[in-house]
Amino acid sequence: MSITMKSITQELEYGCGVACFAFVCNMSFKDAITFLGREYSVHTGWRPSDLTAELNRFGLSYKNCYVRKRSEYDFPLGSIVLIEKSANYPVGHYLTLTSKGWMDPWI
């Protein structure tokens, strides 16, 4: 994954998964919406298994797995994680691991 890639900001309320997809696929948020389908992206957000399937359909090799909160897991570069629901993120929130740390598409 390139160090020069720019972070992608989510442009929809449930767009964090789309923004992470766009980042690892090296495309714009709008292009990711076109690839993934606007209707699903706007109204429901993405389940991890569905996002994994779309990443693989794009030609990448991703797998969906659950990692316990307190485990010491070494995430590979380009990993996309869904953090658990909280007061700040009532439906959870996707982040992507970059060479500079975790990319938060909300900011």
JSON list of C-alpha atoms in Angstrom, two decimals:
[
{"chain": "A", "resi": 1, "resn": "MET", "atom": "CA", "xyz": [0.00, 0.00, 0.00]},
{"chain": "A", "resi": 2, "resn": "SER", "atom": "CA", "xyz": [1.39, 3.36, -1.00]},
{"chain": "A", "resi": 3, "resn": "ILE", "atom": "CA", "xyz": [2.47, 5.89, 1.62]},
{"chain": "A", "resi": 4, "resn": "THR", "atom": "CA", "xyz": [1.28, 8.70, -0.64]},
{"chain": "A", "resi": 5, "resn": "MET", "atom": "CA", "xyz": [-2.38, 7.63, -0.66]},
{"chain": "A", "resi": 6, "resn": "LYS", "atom": "CA", "xyz": [-4.65, 10.33, 0.70]},
{"chain": "A", "resi": 7, "resn": "SER", "atom": "CA", "xyz": [-7.25, 9.56, 3.33]},
{"chain": "A", "resi": 8, "resn": "ILE", "atom": "CA", "xyz": [-10.86, 9.28, 2.17]},
{"chain": "A", "resi": 9, "resn": "THR", "atom": "CA", "xyz": [-13.61, 11.11, 4.05]},
{"chain": "A", "resi": 10, "resn": "GLN", "atom": "CA", "xyz": [-17.02, 9.50, 4.24]},
{"chain": "A", "resi": 11, "resn": "GLU", "atom": "CA", "xyz": [-19.62, 11.61, 2.46]},
{"chain": "A", "resi": 12, "resn": "LEU", "atom": "CA", "xyz": [-22.68, 9.78, 3.78]},
{"chain": "A", "resi": 13, "resn": "GLU", "atom": "CA", "xyz": [-23.97, 9.05, 7.27]},
{"chain": "A", "resi": 14, "resn": "TYR", "atom": "CA", "xyz": [-23.27, 5.33, 6.87]},
{"chain": "A", "resi": 15, "resn": "GLY", "atom": "CA", "xyz": [-20.32, 5.85, 4.54]},
{"chain": "A", "resi": 16, "resn": "CYS", "atom": "CA", "xyz": [-17.37, 4.76, 6.67]},
{"chain": "A", "resi": 17, "resn": "GLY", "atom": "CA", "xyz": [-17.24, 1.29, 5.09]},
{"chain": "A", "resi": 18, "resn": "VAL", "atom": "CA", "xyz": [-17.44, 2.81, 1.61]},
{"chain": "A", "resi": 19, "resn": "ALA", "atom": "CA", "xyz": [-14.61, 5.25, 2.45]},
{"chain": "A", "resi": 20, "resn": "CYS", "atom": "CA", "xyz": [-12.39, 2.42, 3.72]},
{"chain": "A", "resi": 21, "resn": "PHE", "atom": "CA", "xyz": [-13.21, 0.40, 0.59]},
{"chain": "A", "resi": 22, "resn": "ALA", "atom": "CA", "xyz": [-12.31, 3.41, -1.57]},
{"chain": "A", "resi": 23, "resn": "PHE", "atom": "CA", "xyz": [-9.01, 3.88, 0.26]},
{"chain": "A", "resi": 24, "resn": "VAL", "atom": "CA", "xyz": [-7.75, 0.31, -0.12]},
{"chain": "A", "resi": 25, "resn": "CYS", "atom": "CA", "xyz": [-8.98, 0.16, -3.74]},
{"chain": "A", "resi": 26, "resn": "ASN", "atom": "CA", "xyz": [-7.30, 3.50, -4.50]},
{"chain": "A", "resi": 27, "resn": "MET", "atom": "CA", "xyz": [-10.44, 5.19, -5.83]},
{"chain": "A", "resi": 28, "resn": "SER", "atom": "CA", "xyz": [-12.61, 8.17, -4.90]},
{"chain": "A", "resi": 29, "resn": "PHE", "atom": "CA", "xyz": [-15.59, 7.91, -2.58]},
{"chain": "A", "resi": 30, "resn": "LYS", "atom": "CA", "xyz": [-17.91, 8.57, -5.53]},
{"chain": "A", "resi": 31, "resn": "ASP", "atom": "CA", "xyz": [-16.30, 5.80, -7.62]},
{"chain": "A", "resi": 32, "resn": "ALA", "atom": "CA", "xyz": [-16.66, 3.42, -4.68]},
{"chain": "A", "resi": 33, "resn": "ILE", "atom": "CA", "xyz": [-20.39, 4.28, -4.42]},
{"chain": "A", "resi": 34, "resn": "THR", "atom": "CA", "xyz": [-20.76, 3.53, -8.13]},
{"chain": "A", "resi": 35, "resn": "PHE", "atom": "CA", "xyz": [-18.96, 0.17, -7.77]},
{"chain": "A", "resi": 36, "resn": "LEU", "atom": "CA", "xyz": [-20.81, -0.85, -4.59]},
{"chain": "A", "resi": 37, "resn": "GLY", "atom": "CA", "xyz": [-24.24, 0.53, -5.43]},
{"chain": "A", "resi": 38, "resn": "ARG", "atom": "CA", "xyz": [-25.68, 3.74, -4.06]},
{"chain": "A", "resi": 39, "resn": "GLU", "atom": "CA", "xyz": [-28.93, 2.38, -2.64]},
{"chain": "A", "resi": 40, "resn": "TYR", "atom": "CA", "xyz": [-27.30, -0.12, -0.29]},
{"chain": "A", "resi": 41, "resn": "SER", "atom": "CA", "xyz": [-24.53, 2.28, 0.71]},
{"chain": "A", "resi": 42, "resn": "VAL", "atom": "CA", "xyz": [-26.89, 5.15, 1.55]},
{"chain": "A", "resi": 43, "resn": "HIS", "atom": "CA", "xyz": [-29.58, 3.33, 3.54]},
{"chain": "A", "resi": 44, "resn": "THR", "atom": "CA", "xyz": [-28.01, 0.42, 5.38]},
{"chain": "A", "resi": 45, "resn": "GLY", "atom": "CA", "xyz": [-24.26, 0.64, 5.57]},
{"chain": "A", "resi": 46, "resn": "TRP", "atom": "CA", "xyz": [-22.12, -2.45, 5.08]},
{"chain": "A", "resi": 47, "resn": "ARG", "atom": "CA", "xyz": [-21.86, -5.64, 7.12]},
{"chain": "A", "resi": 48, "resn": "PRO", "atom": "CA", "xyz": [-18.27, -6.94, 7.39]},
{"chain": "A", "resi": 49, "resn": "SER", "atom": "CA", "xyz": [-19.04, -10.10, 5.39]},
{"chain": "A", "resi": 50, "resn": "ASP", "atom": "CA", "xyz": [-20.62, -8.08, 2.57]},
{"chain": "A", "resi": 51, "resn": "LEU", "atom": "CA", "xyz": [-17.75, -5.59, 2.47]},
{"chain": "A", "resi": 52, "resn": "THR", "atom": "CA", "xyz": [-15.28, -8.49, 2.35]},
{"chain": "A", "resi": 53, "resn": "ALA", "atom": "CA", "xyz": [-17.14, -10.02, -0.59]},
{"chain": "A", "resi": 54, "resn": "GLU", "atom": "CA", "xyz": [-17.03, -6.70, -2.47]},
{"chain": "A", "resi": 55, "resn": "LEU", "atom": "CA", "xyz": [-13.30, -6.26, -1.81]},
{"chain": "A", "resi": 56, "resn": "ASN", "atom": "CA", "xyz": [-12.70, -9.74, -3.22]},
{"chain": "A", "resi": 57, "resn": "ARG", "atom": "CA", "xyz": [-14.98, -9.01, -6.21]},
{"chain": "A", "resi": 58, "resn": "PHE", "atom": "CA", "xyz": [-12.78, -5.95, -6.86]},
{"chain": "A", "resi": 59, "resn": "GLY", "atom": "CA", "xyz": [-9.78, -8.29, -7.07]},
{"chain": "A", "resi": 60, "resn": "LEU", "atom": "CA", "xyz": [-8.26, -7.96, -3.62]},
{"chain": "A", "resi": 61, "resn": "SER", "atom": "CA", "xyz": [-7.80, -10.82, -1.17]},
{"chain": "A", "resi": 62, "resn": "TYR", "atom": "CA", "xyz": [-9.65, -10.06, 2.06]},
{"chain": "A", "resi": 63, "resn": "LYS", "atom": "CA", "xyz": [-11.14, -12.28, 4.74]},
{"chain": "A", "resi": 64, "resn": "ASN", "atom": "CA", "xyz": [-13.69, -11.57, 7.44]},
{"chain": "A", "resi": 65, "resn": "CYS", "atom": "CA", "xyz": [-12.72, -12.49, 11.01]},
{"chain": "A", "resi": 66, "resn": "TYR", "atom": "CA", "xyz": [-13.67, -11.52, 14.54]},
{"chain": "A", "resi": 67, "resn": "VAL", "atom": "CA", "xyz": [-10.94, -10.33, 16.89]},
{"chain": "A", "resi": 68, "resn": "ARG", "atom": "CA", "xyz": [-11.63, -9.99, 20.60]},
{"chain": "A", "resi": 69, "resn": "LYS", "atom": "CA", "xyz": [-11.28, -6.53, 22.09]},
{"chain": "A", "resi": 70, "resn": "ARG", "atom": "CA", "xyz": [-8.31, -7.21, 24.30]},
{"chain": "A", "resi": 71, "resn": "SER", "atom": "CA", "xyz": [-6.33, -9.48, 22.00]},
{"chain": "A", "resi": 72, "resn": "GLU", "atom": "CA", "xyz": [-2.87, -8.58, 20.75]},
{"chain": "A", "resi": 73, "resn": "TYR", "atom": "CA", "xyz": [-3.53, -8.98, 17.03]},
{"chain": "A", "resi": 74, "resn": "ASP", "atom": "CA", "xyz": [-1.00, -7.76, 14.47]},
{"chain": "A", "resi": 75, "resn": "PHE", "atom": "CA", "xyz": [-3.18, -6.30, 11.71]},
{"chain": "A", "resi": 76, "resn": "PRO", "atom": "CA", "xyz": [-1.62, -6.26, 8.22]},
{"chain": "A", "resi": 77, "resn": "LEU", "atom": "CA", "xyz": [-1.43, -2.96, 6.34]},
{"chain": "A", "resi": 78, "resn": "GLY", "atom": "CA", "xyz": [-4.71, -2.27, 4.55]},
{"chain": "A", "resi": 79, "resn": "SER", "atom": "CA", "xyz": [-6.80, -4.02, 7.19]},
{"chain": "A", "resi": 80, "resn": "ILE", "atom": "CA", "xyz": [-10.33, -2.73, 7.58]},
{"chain": "A", "resi": 81, "resn": "VAL", "atom": "CA", "xyz": [-11.83, -3.11, 11.04]},
{"chain": "A", "resi": 82, "resn": "LEU", "atom": "CA", "xyz": [-15.31, -2.46, 12.36]},
{"chain": "A", "resi": 83, "resn": "ILE", "atom": "CA", "xyz": [-15.11, -1.15, 15.90]},
{"chain": "A", "resi": 84, "resn": "GLU", "atom": "CA", "xyz": [-17.92, -2.05, 18.24]},
{"chain": "A", "resi": 85, "resn": "LYS", "atom": "CA", "xyz": [-21.00, 0.06, 18.91]},
{"chain": "A", "resi": 86, "resn": "SER", "atom": "CA", "xyz": [-20.57, 2.87, 21.41]},
{"chain": "A", "resi": 87, "resn": "ALA", "atom": "CA", "xyz": [-22.09, 6.19, 22.43]},
{"chain": "A", "resi": 88, "resn": "ASN", "atom": "CA", "xyz": [-20.00, 7.91, 19.72]},
{"chain": "A", "resi": 89, "resn": "TYR", "atom": "CA", "xyz": [-20.69, 5.22, 17.10]},
{"chain": "A", "resi": 90, "resn": "PRO", "atom": "CA", "xyz": [-24.17, 3.76, 17.70]},
{"chain": "A", "resi": 91, "resn": "VAL", "atom": "CA", "xyz": [-23.85, 1.32, 14.76]},
{"chain": "A", "resi": 92, "resn": "GLY", "atom": "CA", "xyz": [-20.06, 0.80, 14.98]},
{"chain": "A", "resi": 93, "resn": "HIS", "atom": "CA", "xyz": [-17.47, 2.42, 12.73]},
{"chain": "A", "resi": 94, "resn": "TYR", "atom": "CA", "xyz": [-14.95, 1.26, 10.11]},
{"chain": "A", "resi": 95, "resn": "LEU", "atom": "CA", "xyz": [-11.26, 2.21, 10.18]},
{"chain": "A", "resi": 96, "resn": "THR", "atom": "CA", "xyz": [-8.40, 1.28, 7.81]},
{"chain": "A", "resi": 97, "resn": "LEU", "atom": "CA", "xyz": [-4.80, 0.59, 8.82]},
{"chain": "A", "resi": 98, "resn": "THR", "atom": "CA", "xyz": [-2.34, 2.66, 6.75]},
{"chain": "A", "resi": 99, "resn": "SER", "atom": "CA", "xyz": [1.41, 3.07, 6.91]},
{"chain": "A", "resi": 100, "resn": "LYS", "atom": "CA", "xyz": [0.77, 6.21, 8.99]},
{"chain": "A", "resi": 101, "resn": "GLY", "atom": "CA", "xyz": [-1.66, 4.58, 11.43]},
{"chain": "A", "resi": 102, "resn": "TRP", "atom": "CA", "xyz": [-5.42, 4.09, 11.49]},
{"chain": "A", "resi": 103, "resn": "MET", "atom": "CA", "xyz": [-7.40, 6.15, 8.97]},
{"chain": "A", "resi": 104, "resn": "ASP", "atom": "CA", "xyz": [-10.70, 7.39, 10.38]},
{"chain": "A", "resi": 105, "resn": "PRO", "atom": "CA", "xyz": [-12.97, 8.32, 7.47]},
{"chain": "A", "resi": 106, "resn": "TRP", "atom": "CA", "xyz": [-15.15, 10.50, 9.69]},
{"chain": "A", "resi": 107, "resn": "ILE", "atom": "CA", "xyz": [-12.50, 13.25, 9.83]}
]
